[in-house]
Amino acid sequence: MKFNTKCVHGSGKPDDTGTISPAIYMSSTFSHPKLGDTTGYQYSRESNPTRDRLEQLMAGLEEGIDALAFSSGMAAVDAVFHLFSPGDHIILGDDLYGGSIRMFTNIYEQNGIEFTYVGTSDLDAVKAAFKPNTKAVYIETPTNPMMEITDIRALCALAHARNALVIIDNTFLSPYFQKPLTLGADIVVHSGTKFIGGHHDVISGFTIVKDEEIAAKLRLTYKTVGACLSAMDSWLVIRGVKTLALRMEQHQKNAIALAEWLKTQPKVTKVLFPGLPEHPGYEINKAQTTGFGGMLSFEVDSEETAKQVLEGIELIQFAESLGGTESLLTYPVKGITRRLLRLSVGIEDTEDLIADLEQAFNK
């Protein structure tokens, strides 16, 4: 099946009832037909028929052999870091989601994992960061919120030559635009809350892998720790994925138009979007993806202007998160500048989004 068809049919065929929408198995436990026999299900912490459908779907979309659906994106990242031990060293991208940094700093660093932050678009800097105990490189591309691009193929070649795993957070582009496993990555993680679910109504996370041994280790952590996605939330994500391809095209169409429009605004000093030809990562991104996504950031001329825009928008919402049908604007203060705004471009009509930003700038 091609990608759009996978989104609709990739969670499996109808069961014996012929139901088109998959059943929601709201059961914590499952009975045994007889002693020593099983239906394949025992306890929903370990596996659940509805969640199995979603995991089958996500493995297919990312072209992996196994996927795990977690109760949040952070639970997915946490499970991956259970692969490592005290004394291990991990190279991290220096522009990551703040929740990931909080986890690495306050939990894993305290438990003996060593981290080095590097701008991973600079492969020489990544190479210099390797140590004898380096076990993995963990990145986002594009990064959050600075929209920097890493050459995935080159990074994987560099890491694998040193026996290190490559873990990629693919939340910003989704498997519709980017499939890191096909480019050499070992593990993909997602906040399924974002573009995968796509409707700002369910929190979820995923790991997808292409190696049986890694899959087995993650599944052991999964059923032991128990941060699995509920049956109801699994069904909601399955429903959201059915329109993933359609949504991603509209997200991108709007993002390209807004990026070009923002470049013309006198109060905007910089637009960060990989779909602009002048973006330093434009050619690399084109070579490893099929699109640019729906996320962009932009700098304005002052902190006062940033506040004015945040408080002046009416259609676009000032809110955290990203990747849903509604456009969201947020203020990711990085310590470098208080003039940066991050826009998750929704699927509204392009003209309405531009009009809303225009009136906010002019208030």
XYZ file of C-alpha atoms in Angstrom, residues 125-258:
134
model
C 31.264 19.009 16.003
C 29.398 15.714 16.391
C 32.509 13.752 15.483
C 34.558 15.686 18.043
C 31.977 14.920 20.763
C 32.374 11.137 20.546
C 34.005 9.355 23.463
C 34.949 5.715 24.009
C 31.744 5.273 26.048
C 29.397 6.999 23.559
C 26.398 4.736 22.978
C 24.006 6.900 20.973
C 23.233 10.200 19.258
C 19.771 11.670 19.900
C 18.499 14.450 17.640
C 15.550 16.315 16.238
C 15.504 17.440 12.606
C 14.079 20.003 12.089
C 14.919 21.167 15.602
C 12.565 22.788 18.073
C 12.267 25.773 17.795
C 15.237 26.922 15.678
C 14.361 24.695 12.697
C 17.928 23.484 12.112
C 18.511 20.503 9.806
C 20.824 17.521 10.339
C 22.025 15.300 7.505
C 20.561 11.990 8.717
C 22.446 9.732 6.309
C 25.813 11.287 7.149
C 25.105 11.281 10.878
C 24.144 7.600 10.809
C 27.309 6.675 8.913
C 29.386 8.601 11.466
C 27.641 7.047 14.486
C 27.492 3.486 13.193
C 31.209 3.535 12.401
C 31.648 4.112 16.149
C 29.071 1.475 17.204
C 26.588 4.087 18.399
C 22.835 4.113 17.850
C 21.024 6.992 16.162
C 17.705 8.022 17.725
C 15.583 10.607 15.917
C 12.563 12.487 17.202
C 10.455 12.733 14.026
C 7.557 14.657 15.576
C 7.911 17.830 13.470
C 7.640 16.164 10.056
C 5.766 12.911 10.764
C 6.386 9.826 8.604
C 4.458 11.530 5.811
C 7.398 13.814 5.080
C 10.358 11.990 6.672
C 11.194 8.346 7.426
C 14.448 8.275 9.416
C 14.630 4.467 9.590
C 14.978 4.313 5.805
C 17.862 6.809 6.034
C 19.835 4.735 8.533
C 18.415 5.664 11.953
C 17.941 2.895 14.526
C 15.036 4.261 16.575
C 12.358 6.827 15.790
C 10.320 8.501 18.528
C 7.195 10.612 18.186
C 4.993 12.708 20.327
C 1.817 11.268 18.858
C -0.008 14.134 20.538
C 1.129 16.316 17.659
C 0.714 15.649 13.914
C 0.034 11.917 14.303
C -3.105 12.400 16.400
C -3.569 15.810 14.856
C -6.583 17.142 16.735
C -5.315 18.439 20.105
C -7.455 15.844 21.879
C -5.195 12.947 22.900
C -1.735 12.588 24.433
C 0.375 9.727 23.088
C 3.890 8.712 22.102
C 5.611 6.142 19.907
C 8.852 4.304 19.374
C 9.471 2.563 16.055
C 12.490 0.354 15.360
C 13.936 -1.853 12.623
C 15.976 -4.276 14.768
C 14.479 -7.300 16.538
C 16.849 -7.130 19.514
C 16.103 -3.469 20.211
C 12.383 -4.159 19.777
C 12.524 -6.942 22.369
C 14.323 -4.743 24.890
C 11.821 -1.926 24.436
C 8.874 -4.317 24.797
C 10.315 -5.652 28.052
C 10.537 -2.103 29.418
C 7.086 -1.351 28.042
C 5.231 -4.145 29.800
C 7.315 -3.784 32.982
C 7.019 -0.031 33.475
C 3.497 0.108 32.072
C 3.347 3.508 30.355
C 1.164 2.048 27.604
C -1.525 3.873 25.660
C -5.126 3.151 26.638
C -7.543 1.456 24.274
C -9.693 4.579 23.939
C -6.711 6.812 23.196
C -5.372 4.238 20.741
C -8.667 4.390 18.864
C -8.557 8.188 18.793
C -5.066 8.140 17.294
C -6.104 5.545 14.682
C -8.932 7.872 13.715
C -6.572 10.852 13.569
C -4.046 9.057 11.354
C -6.679 8.393 8.690
C -6.385 12.046 7.612
C -2.638 12.458 8.289
C -1.621 12.787 4.637
C -4.380 15.275 3.857
C -3.606 17.352 6.931
C 0.149 17.431 6.334
C -0.343 18.792 2.829
C -2.520 21.636 4.116
C -0.178 22.327 7.045
C 2.679 22.664 4.570
C 0.711 24.748 2.039
C -0.172 27.222 4.777
C 3.336 27.241 6.268
C 4.955 28.074 2.931
C 2.502 30.921 2.326
C 2.916 32.309 5.854
